[in-house]
Short mmCIF file of C-alpha atoms and ligand atoms in Angstrom, two decimals:
data_model
loop_
_atom_site.label_atom_id
_atom_site.label_comp_id
_atom_site.label_asym_id
_atom_site.label_seq_id
_atom_site.Cartn_x
_atom_site.Cartn_y
_atom_site.Cartn_z
CA MET A 12 -80.33 -20.77 -42.58
CA GLU A 13 -79.07 -17.60 -42.89
CA PRO A 14 -78.31 -16.12 -39.84
CA MET A 15 -81.02 -13.03 -38.86
CA PHE A 16 -78.73 -10.60 -37.83
CA SER A 17 -74.85 -10.19 -38.67
CA PRO A 18 -73.06 -9.45 -36.59
CA ALA A 19 -74.94 -11.89 -33.90
CA LEU A 20 -77.40 -9.86 -31.98
CA HIS A 21 -75.28 -10.57 -28.60
CA ARG A 22 -72.17 -8.97 -30.34
CA GLN A 23 -74.21 -5.68 -31.34
CA ARG A 24 -75.69 -5.52 -27.86
CA HIS A 25 -71.93 -5.41 -26.56
CA GLN A 26 -70.61 -3.24 -29.58
CA PHE A 27 -73.45 -0.70 -28.22
CA VAL A 28 -71.93 -0.78 -24.37
CA ILE A 29 -68.22 -0.41 -25.89
CA ASP A 30 -69.15 2.65 -27.94
CA PHE A 31 -70.64 3.99 -25.16
CA VAL A 32 -67.98 3.37 -23.10
CA LYS A 33 -65.32 4.90 -25.75
CA GLN A 34 -67.47 7.92 -25.67
CA ASN A 35 -68.14 8.27 -21.86
CA LYS A 36 -64.90 6.92 -21.05
CA PRO A 37 -66.15 5.74 -17.47
CA LYS A 38 -63.32 4.90 -15.18
CA LYS A 39 -65.41 2.23 -12.90
CA VAL A 40 -67.56 -0.18 -14.64
CA VAL A 41 -69.73 -2.97 -13.36
CA ASP A 42 -71.61 -5.67 -15.46
CA LEU A 43 -74.67 -7.37 -13.99
CA GLY A 44 -75.75 -10.88 -14.94
CA CYS A 45 -71.71 -11.19 -16.80
CA ASN A 46 -72.35 -14.80 -16.89
CA GLU A 47 -69.32 -16.18 -18.84
CA CYS A 48 -67.45 -12.65 -18.70
CA THR A 49 -67.93 -12.39 -22.23
CA LEU A 50 -68.49 -8.67 -22.27
CA LEU A 51 -65.65 -7.84 -19.39
CA LYS A 52 -63.45 -9.95 -21.46
CA THR A 53 -63.79 -6.92 -24.30
CA LEU A 54 -64.18 -4.20 -21.98
CA ARG A 55 -60.58 -4.65 -20.40
CA PHE A 56 -59.13 -3.51 -23.40
CA HIS A 57 -60.28 -0.14 -23.01
CA ARG A 58 -57.73 2.28 -21.04
CA GLU A 59 -59.86 4.23 -19.35
CA ILE A 60 -61.29 1.89 -17.20
CA GLU A 61 -59.60 1.06 -14.19
CA LEU A 62 -61.99 -0.73 -12.13
CA LEU A 63 -63.78 -3.81 -13.69
CA VAL A 64 -66.54 -5.84 -11.86
CA GLY A 65 -68.70 -8.85 -12.67
CA VAL A 66 -71.79 -10.21 -11.03
CA ASP A 67 -73.63 -13.04 -11.45
CA VAL A 68 -75.77 -14.94 -9.39
CA ASN A 69 -74.56 -18.25 -11.32
CA GLY A 70 -71.22 -18.54 -9.59
CA VAL A 71 -70.75 -21.89 -11.78
CA ILE A 72 -70.84 -20.05 -15.10
CA VAL A 73 -68.48 -17.17 -13.95
CA LYS A 74 -65.81 -19.83 -12.80
CA LYS A 75 -65.91 -21.91 -16.32
CA LYS A 76 -64.69 -18.80 -17.99
CA MET A 77 -63.00 -16.16 -15.18
CA HIS A 78 -59.34 -17.02 -15.62
CA GLY A 79 -59.81 -15.45 -19.46
CA LEU A 80 -59.63 -12.28 -17.56
CA ALA A 81 -55.98 -12.76 -16.62
CA PRO A 82 -53.64 -10.47 -17.56
CA LEU A 83 -51.78 -11.57 -21.12
CA SER A 84 -47.86 -12.36 -21.35
CA THR A 85 -47.14 -8.63 -23.21
CA ASN A 86 -49.14 -7.31 -20.06
CA TYR A 87 -46.21 -8.08 -17.86
CA LEU A 88 -43.52 -7.65 -20.54
CA GLN A 89 -44.82 -4.51 -21.77
CA PRO A 90 -46.65 -2.93 -18.83
CA SER A 91 -47.86 0.52 -19.33
CA TYR A 92 -48.91 3.25 -16.72
CA ASP A 93 -52.61 2.21 -17.38
CA GLN A 94 -54.43 0.78 -14.07
CA LEU A 95 -56.55 -2.15 -13.98
CA CYS A 96 -58.38 -4.03 -11.66
CA ILE A 97 -60.86 -6.81 -12.50
CA GLU A 98 -63.27 -8.59 -9.76
CA LEU A 99 -66.02 -10.92 -10.18
CA TYR A 100 -69.04 -11.51 -7.51
CA GLN A 101 -71.01 -13.92 -7.56
CA GLY A 102 -74.19 -12.51 -5.97
CA SER A 103 -78.05 -11.21 -6.84
CA VAL A 104 -78.67 -8.06 -8.05
CA THR A 105 -81.86 -7.76 -5.98
CA GLN A 106 -79.21 -7.54 -2.92
CA LYS A 107 -76.75 -5.13 -1.81
CA ASP A 108 -73.24 -4.77 -1.56
CA ALA A 109 -71.55 -2.18 -0.66
CA ARG A 110 -68.10 -2.37 -3.09
CA LEU A 111 -70.69 -2.21 -6.03
CA ARG A 112 -71.65 1.78 -5.16
CA GLY A 113 -70.05 4.83 -6.67
CA PHE A 114 -69.43 3.29 -10.14
CA ASP A 115 -69.75 5.50 -13.20
CA LEU A 116 -71.22 2.84 -15.41
CA VAL A 117 -73.41 -0.12 -14.46
CA THR A 118 -74.71 -2.46 -17.23
CA SER A 119 -77.59 -4.73 -17.72
CA ILE A 120 -77.55 -7.06 -20.81
CA GLU A 121 -80.52 -9.55 -21.32
CA LEU A 122 -80.79 -9.59 -17.38
CA ILE A 123 -83.80 -8.17 -16.08
CA GLU A 124 -86.21 -10.48 -17.98
CA HIS A 125 -85.09 -13.27 -16.10
CA LEU A 126 -86.07 -11.86 -12.62
CA THR A 127 -89.83 -12.23 -11.64
CA LEU A 128 -91.61 -8.08 -11.50
CA THR A 129 -91.35 -8.43 -7.39
CA ASP A 130 -87.47 -8.77 -7.96
CA VAL A 131 -87.15 -6.15 -10.63
CA GLU A 132 -88.63 -3.74 -7.96
CA LEU A 133 -85.83 -5.01 -5.96
CA PHE A 134 -83.49 -4.80 -8.48
CA SER A 135 -84.78 -1.05 -9.51
CA GLU A 136 -84.01 -0.23 -5.74
CA VAL A 137 -80.74 -1.45 -5.44
CA VAL A 138 -79.36 -0.47 -8.81
CA PHE A 139 -81.08 3.21 -8.74
CA GLY A 140 -81.51 3.61 -5.21
CA TYR A 141 -78.39 2.47 -3.43
CA MET A 142 -75.74 1.87 -6.19
CA THR A 143 -76.07 5.16 -7.68
CA PRO A 144 -74.36 4.81 -10.51
CA LYS A 145 -73.88 8.02 -13.04
CA MET A 146 -74.92 6.04 -16.06
CA VAL A 147 -76.97 2.80 -16.82
CA ILE A 148 -77.64 0.26 -19.91
CA ILE A 149 -80.25 -1.62 -19.64
CA SER A 150 -81.32 -3.79 -22.24
CA THR A 151 -84.10 -6.47 -22.75
CA PRO A 152 -86.14 -8.36 -25.68
CA ASN A 153 -88.78 -6.01 -27.41
CA SER A 154 -91.94 -8.74 -27.41
CA GLU A 155 -92.99 -6.58 -30.69
CA PHE A 156 -90.37 -7.96 -32.40
CA ASN A 157 -91.19 -11.52 -31.98
CA VAL A 158 -93.26 -12.15 -34.97
CA PHE A 159 -89.92 -12.22 -36.70
CA LEU A 160 -88.14 -14.54 -34.67
CA PRO A 161 -88.72 -18.29 -36.22
CA GLY A 162 -90.10 -20.63 -33.55
CA VAL A 163 -90.66 -18.23 -31.06
CA SER A 164 -94.13 -18.62 -29.49
CA ARG A 165 -94.37 -17.08 -26.14
CA TYR A 166 -90.76 -15.93 -24.83
CA ARG A 167 -87.88 -15.87 -26.27
CA HIS A 168 -85.84 -18.22 -23.87
CA SER A 169 -87.65 -20.71 -20.87
CA ASP A 170 -86.17 -19.03 -18.30
CA HIS A 171 -87.68 -15.39 -19.08
CA LYS A 172 -90.19 -14.37 -16.53
CA PHE A 173 -91.68 -11.45 -18.85
CA GLU A 174 -90.97 -9.64 -22.33
CA TRP A 175 -91.98 -6.14 -22.18
CA THR A 176 -93.62 -4.00 -25.31
CA ARG A 177 -91.82 -0.95 -25.92
CA ALA A 178 -94.62 1.10 -23.62
CA GLU A 179 -93.92 -1.19 -21.03
CA PHE A 180 -90.12 -0.58 -20.66
CA ARG A 181 -90.88 3.26 -21.15
CA SER A 182 -93.37 2.59 -17.96
CA TRP A 183 -90.76 1.09 -15.91
CA ALA A 184 -87.71 3.42 -17.04
CA MET A 185 -89.92 6.58 -16.37
CA LYS A 186 -90.83 5.58 -12.90
CA VAL A 187 -87.48 4.35 -12.17
CA CYS A 188 -86.15 8.06 -13.36
CA LEU A 189 -88.77 10.16 -11.56
CA GLU A 190 -88.40 7.83 -8.32
CA TYR A 191 -84.29 8.17 -8.04
CA GLY A 192 -83.57 10.76 -9.87
CA TYR A 193 -83.05 9.91 -13.57
CA GLU A 194 -83.22 10.57 -17.30
CA VAL A 195 -83.28 8.38 -19.71
CA GLU A 196 -82.93 7.53 -23.58
CA PHE A 197 -84.48 4.75 -25.82
CA THR A 198 -82.21 3.29 -28.15
CA GLY A 199 -82.00 -0.65 -29.26
CA VAL A 200 -80.28 -3.12 -31.74
CA GLY A 201 -81.25 -5.48 -34.24
CA LYS A 202 -83.30 -3.80 -37.01
CA ALA A 203 -86.59 -4.78 -38.22
CA PRO A 204 -87.23 -5.60 -41.53
CA HIS A 205 -87.21 -2.98 -44.58
CA GLY A 206 -90.02 -0.42 -43.53
CA GLN A 207 -91.20 -1.76 -40.34
CA GLN A 208 -88.57 -0.65 -37.76
CA GLU A 209 -91.02 2.22 -37.09
CA ALA A 210 -93.72 -0.34 -36.58
CA VAL A 211 -91.89 -3.05 -34.02
CA GLY A 212 -89.04 -1.07 -33.01
CA PHE A 213 -85.26 -2.89 -32.51
CA CYS A 214 -85.30 -7.03 -31.37
CA SER A 215 -83.25 -5.83 -28.49
CA GLN A 216 -84.51 -2.32 -26.57
CA ILE A 217 -82.34 -0.73 -24.82
CA GLY A 218 -82.61 2.24 -22.10
CA VAL A 219 -79.51 4.77 -21.28
CA PHE A 220 -79.97 6.38 -18.19
CA HIS A 221 -77.88 9.29 -17.07
CA ARG A 222 -78.12 10.24 -13.00
CA LEU A 223 -79.53 13.87 -12.11
CA MET A 224 -77.61 16.04 -10.54
CA GLY A 225 -78.81 17.76 -7.66
CA ARG A 226 -82.21 17.35 -6.42
CA ASP A 227 -82.64 14.52 -3.86
CA CYS A 228 -80.27 12.09 -5.31
CA CYS A 229 -77.58 13.60 -3.06
CA ASN A 230 -79.48 12.30 -0.43
CA MET A 231 -79.37 9.05 -1.84
CA LEU A 232 -75.78 9.05 -1.73
CA LEU A 233 -75.32 10.11 1.73
CA GLY A 234 -78.54 9.13 3.50
CA SER A 235 -79.13 6.61 5.89
CA ASP A 236 -79.61 3.84 3.23
CA ALA A 237 -75.69 3.59 3.05
CA GLU A 238 -75.31 0.57 4.99
CA ASP A 239 -72.19 -1.06 4.33
CA VAL A 240 -73.29 -4.24 3.39
CA PHE A 241 -71.28 -7.39 1.78
CA SER A 242 -73.86 -9.94 0.40
CA TYR A 243 -71.63 -10.95 -2.38
CA THR A 244 -68.79 -13.65 -2.68
CA LEU A 245 -65.68 -12.66 -4.43
CA LEU A 246 -64.81 -15.33 -6.89
CA TYR A 247 -62.02 -13.55 -8.45
CA SER A 248 -59.59 -10.37 -8.23
CA VAL A 249 -56.63 -9.24 -10.24
CA ASN A 250 -54.51 -6.45 -10.72
CA TYR A 251 -52.86 -5.63 -14.43
CA PRO A 252 -49.10 -4.81 -13.98
CA SER A 253 -49.13 -1.14 -14.38
CA LEU A 254 -45.68 1.26 -14.08
CA HIS A 255 -47.63 2.68 -11.16
CA ASN A 256 -46.06 -0.12 -9.46
CA ASN A 257 -42.63 1.01 -8.31
CA ASN A 258 -41.06 -2.62 -8.27
CA ILE A 259 -42.64 -3.28 -11.95
CA LEU A 260 -41.14 -0.07 -13.06
CA ARG A 261 -37.97 -0.90 -11.74
CA ARG A 262 -37.71 -4.31 -13.44
CA VAL A 263 -38.99 -2.56 -16.83
CA LEU A 264 -36.56 0.28 -16.39
CA VAL A 265 -33.44 -2.40 -15.40
CA SER A 266 -34.47 -4.40 -18.52
CA GLU A 267 -34.38 -1.11 -20.65
CA VAL A 268 -30.99 0.21 -19.10
CA LEU A 269 -29.27 -3.24 -19.74
CA TYR A 270 -30.53 -3.66 -23.35
CA TRP A 271 -29.98 -0.31 -24.16
CA ALA A 272 -26.33 -0.38 -22.46
CA GLU A 273 -25.40 -3.40 -24.38
CA GLU A 274 -26.50 -2.23 -27.69
CA LEU A 275 -24.32 1.31 -27.22
CA LYS A 276 -21.64 -0.97 -26.34
CA LYS A 277 -22.24 -3.06 -29.88
CA ARG A 278 -22.32 0.19 -31.45
CA TRP A 279 -19.36 1.63 -30.16
CA MET A 280 -17.09 -1.70 -30.86
CA GLU A 281 -17.93 -1.70 -34.02
CA GLU A 282 -17.29 1.26 -34.87
CA ARG A 283 -14.20 2.20 -32.85
CA THR A 284 -11.05 2.42 -34.60
CA GLY A 285 -8.09 2.23 -32.06
CA GLU A 286 -7.82 0.80 -28.88
CA THR A 287 -5.12 1.04 -26.55
CA CYS A 288 -4.17 -1.39 -23.44
CA GLY A 289 -4.82 -0.12 -19.88
CA GLU A 290 -5.63 3.39 -20.77
CA LEU A 291 -9.27 5.35 -21.40
CA VAL A 292 -9.85 4.94 -24.62
CA PHE A 293 -12.55 7.10 -25.89
CA CYS A 294 -15.16 6.20 -28.26
CA GLN A 295 -14.09 7.98 -31.86
CA THR A 296 -17.53 7.30 -33.86
CA GLU A 297 -18.17 9.65 -36.22
CA GLY A 298 -21.76 10.12 -37.68
CA GLY A 299 -24.71 7.89 -36.89
CA ALA A 300 -27.13 7.73 -34.13
CA CYS A 301 -26.52 9.08 -30.96
CA ALA A 302 -22.76 9.04 -32.33
CA GLU A 303 -21.98 12.34 -30.21
CA ASP A 304 -23.50 10.43 -27.28
CA MET A 305 -20.96 7.78 -27.86
CA LYS A 306 -17.71 9.51 -27.23
CA GLY A 307 -18.89 9.31 -23.82
CA LEU A 308 -18.53 5.14 -23.47
CA VAL A 309 -15.07 4.55 -22.07
CA ASP A 310 -13.42 1.16 -21.82
CA TRP A 311 -11.46 0.62 -18.99
CA SER A 312 -10.23 -2.19 -16.78
CA ASP A 313 -11.91 -3.14 -13.79
CA ALA A 314 -9.60 -5.73 -11.53
CA SER A 315 -11.80 -5.33 -8.51
CA GLY A 316 -15.19 -4.83 -10.26
CA SER A 317 -15.95 -1.99 -8.36
CA GLY A 318 -14.81 0.35 -11.78
CA GLN A 319 -12.32 1.64 -10.28
CA LYS A 320 -9.53 2.54 -13.45
CA GLN A 321 -6.61 -0.01 -13.45
CA GLY A 322 -3.56 -0.08 -15.46
CA SER A 323 -3.09 -3.40 -15.97
CA CYS A 324 -4.16 -5.08 -19.34
CA THR A 325 -4.54 -8.60 -17.40
CA SER A 326 -6.99 -7.17 -15.63
CA ARG A 327 -10.81 -7.60 -16.62
CA ARG A 328 -11.74 -4.67 -18.70
CA CYS A 329 -15.48 -2.98 -18.92
CA VAL A 330 -16.80 -0.49 -21.03
CA ALA A 331 -18.51 2.41 -18.90
CA VAL A 332 -21.57 3.70 -20.52
CA PRO A 333 -21.99 7.25 -18.98
CA LEU A 334 -25.86 7.43 -17.14
CA ASP A 335 -26.40 10.79 -19.18
CA VAL A 336 -25.43 8.99 -22.66
CA LEU A 337 -28.13 6.09 -22.10
CA TRP A 338 -30.76 9.20 -20.68
CA SER A 339 -29.98 11.06 -23.86
CA CYS A 340 -30.43 7.97 -26.26
CA CYS A 341 -32.90 6.16 -24.90
CA PRO A 342 -36.39 7.78 -24.57
CA LYS A 343 -37.75 5.18 -22.58
CA VAL A 344 -34.91 5.42 -20.22
CA SER A 345 -35.74 9.19 -19.70
CA VAL A 346 -39.59 8.43 -19.70
CA LEU A 347 -39.64 5.70 -16.96
CA SER A 348 -37.09 7.50 -14.65
CA GLY A 349 -37.87 11.45 -15.22
CA SER A 350 -34.41 12.41 -14.35
CA LEU A 351 -30.67 11.24 -14.36
CA CYS A 352 -30.88 11.88 -10.88
CA ASN A 353 -33.76 9.83 -10.51
CA LEU A 354 -32.11 7.25 -12.86
CA ARG A 355 -28.82 6.85 -10.66
CA TYR A 356 -31.21 6.75 -7.54
CA LEU A 357 -33.23 3.47 -8.82
CA LEU A 358 -29.81 1.43 -10.34
CA MET A 359 -28.11 1.97 -7.17
CA ASP A 360 -29.46 -1.10 -5.54
CA GLU A 361 -30.20 -3.18 -7.99
CA PRO A 362 -27.73 -6.29 -8.05
CA ASN A 363 -28.17 -6.66 -11.97
CA VAL A 364 -26.60 -3.63 -12.44
CA LYS A 365 -22.99 -2.87 -12.08
CA LEU A 366 -22.36 0.87 -11.60
CA SER A 367 -19.19 2.46 -11.44
CA GLN A 368 -17.89 3.96 -7.91
CA ASP A 369 -19.45 7.45 -8.34
CA GLY A 370 -22.37 6.21 -9.69
CA SER A 371 -22.43 7.88 -13.37
CA ALA A 372 -22.02 5.09 -15.68
CA VAL A 373 -23.05 1.26 -15.57
CA LEU A 374 -20.36 -1.02 -16.32
CA LEU A 375 -20.42 -3.85 -19.16
CA ASN A 376 -17.77 -6.33 -19.80
CA ASP A 377 -15.78 -6.01 -22.64
CA TYR A 378 -14.67 -9.08 -24.40
CA GLU A 379 -16.91 -11.55 -25.93
CA GLU A 380 -14.04 -14.40 -25.24
CA ASP A 381 -14.82 -14.09 -21.60
CA LYS A 382 -16.88 -16.96 -21.34
CA GLU A 383 -18.10 -16.49 -17.84
CA GLU A 384 -19.40 -13.33 -18.12
CA GLU A 385 -21.79 -14.41 -21.53
CA ASP A 386 -23.31 -16.91 -19.02
CA ASP A 387 -23.85 -13.98 -16.52
CA ASP A 388 -25.63 -12.31 -19.93
CA CYS A 389 -27.72 -15.72 -20.29
CA ASN A 390 -28.44 -15.97 -16.72
CA LEU A 391 -29.67 -12.53 -16.89
CA GLU A 392 -32.31 -13.13 -19.40
CA ASP A 393 -33.61 -16.17 -17.95
CA SER A 394 -34.23 -13.84 -15.03
CA GLY A 395 -36.49 -12.21 -16.90
CA TYR A 396 -34.46 -8.97 -17.39
CA ALA A 397 -33.91 -9.74 -21.38
CA LYS A 398 -35.61 -7.03 -23.55
CA ALA A 399 -39.08 -7.40 -23.84
CA SER A 400 -40.41 -8.79 -26.76
CA GLN A 401 -43.70 -8.86 -28.61
CA HIS A 402 -45.69 -11.85 -27.78
CA SER A 403 -48.74 -12.81 -30.24
CA HIS A 404 -51.59 -14.10 -28.66
CA SER A 405 -54.30 -16.41 -30.32
CA ALA A 406 -57.38 -14.07 -30.34
CA GLU A 407 -59.67 -15.26 -27.58
CA GLN A 408 -62.84 -17.36 -28.79
CA GLU A 409 -65.95 -15.61 -27.82
CA GLU A 410 -69.21 -17.75 -26.52
CA ASP A 411 -71.89 -17.63 -28.97
CA TRP A 412 -74.79 -17.87 -26.25
CA GLU A 413 -76.96 -16.21 -28.20
CA ALA A 414 -78.00 -19.50 -29.63
CA ASN A 415 -79.49 -20.85 -26.73
CA ASP A 416 -81.24 -17.43 -25.70
N1 SAM B 14 -74.85 -10.23 -19.82
C1 SAM B 14 -74.96 -11.20 -20.50
C2 SAM B 14 -74.06 -11.28 -21.69
O1 SAM B 14 -74.41 -9.97 -22.63
O2 SAM B 14 -73.61 -11.90 -22.52
C3 SAM B 14 -75.86 -12.24 -20.28
C4 SAM B 14 -76.87 -12.50 -19.90
S1 SAM B 14 -77.53 -13.74 -19.21
C5 SAM B 14 -79.02 -13.91 -20.73
C6 SAM B 14 -78.34 -13.37 -17.77
C7 SAM B 14 -77.37 -14.02 -16.75
O3 SAM B 14 -78.12 -13.47 -15.97
C8 SAM B 14 -77.47 -15.01 -16.58
O4 SAM B 14 -76.02 -15.87 -16.52
C9 SAM B 14 -77.96 -15.18 -14.95
O5 SAM B 14 -77.30 -16.32 -14.12
C10 SAM B 14 -78.08 -14.04 -14.56
N2 SAM B 14 -78.57 -13.62 -13.25
C11 SAM B 14 -80.26 -14.09 -13.34
N3 SAM B 14 -80.40 -14.07 -12.09
C12 SAM B 14 -80.13 -12.85 -11.59
C13 SAM B 14 -79.96 -12.17 -10.22
N4 SAM B 14 -80.61 -12.00 -9.82
N5 SAM B 14 -78.48 -11.72 -10.00
C14 SAM B 14 -77.66 -11.31 -11.00
N6 SAM B 14 -77.78 -12.20 -12.11
C15 SAM B 14 -78.28 -12.76 -12.45
#
């Protein structure tokens, strides 16, 4: 049988939320009745969101897929400045929990029809009266549409406690707005057959609520009802790697510095025209990217490993890559460090970076036959300081729970 909606109805509902998020850029979002976290998995890719929370009364169903919310390998290898924390709770929307206050957006997609009408009243009080988010999206079946759904006699799902007509949904929503200081717009997804849209409306009806500023709502935010109750159980919490974390910033910077220092050394060695044993030899490169800067690269002997210039041919030799060359050649190094002075400071105590004694250059081993040094390089790669590479990952398989709804 041909599917009735394309894309599937549950995808259209999620797409509605995604488009709303793109437009309104909320920082803190909570999805009530998050089920297997399908919507959360998509929302985590929206850069503006810094805190993403899922709540469901059924902890077993949340746990089934929650690990799919873990950061991807690319998030570790190429962290950005974006910050994202994801938390999942087991709890009922009929109960208050202080951790859910102060959000920008609350979504409740096909949830309220699973509550008794008494619990819907509690839900209204918890969401609009206690959590007091700036925006709320609520979707629920439109019972007027059921005539078009094959096999549906009373309700679309055996667990539904009610299904509202558009007028019933409106009446509940307007009452909530009056009571808690919100305004609402009505829309929906899942269009009716040609020519019947006006008569029956959308398959899933949606109310988009915005909190009114001023009025009593300030009292509601700060009033006596703001007690610190913690009735939910935390099931999962993860912080995505971010360059705002100093350790991560340092790790990425070191990786970039080592990569670019090696790259500059390689270019210089390919291009240099002469070599003088035991003396300083400045790069003679002409033309090409960073050629001017590469004049700063210097080949020196470093018997002590301390970066002191020596005059002996037998001692270990290094290529010194001045920090100012790195800074001007590699945009990422300059962005990450902010200033040359900061770059020096950040590299100073790094065990994987050898600096010259005056701290002005990174020292790299010169000769390829120095097998021991090659091994060291390998070790560096093993320890995660290799240049981050793009790791492809297969697209997540989304659950099609609509089939059972
Ligand atoms: N929102 C999900 C989506 O868009 O894919 C699926 C919603 S599913 C039809 C309804 C969900 O609401 C279920 O996961 C159920 O466990 C949850 N639920 C039912 N009663 C609840 C309550 N009192 N508090 C929190 N979640 C509840």
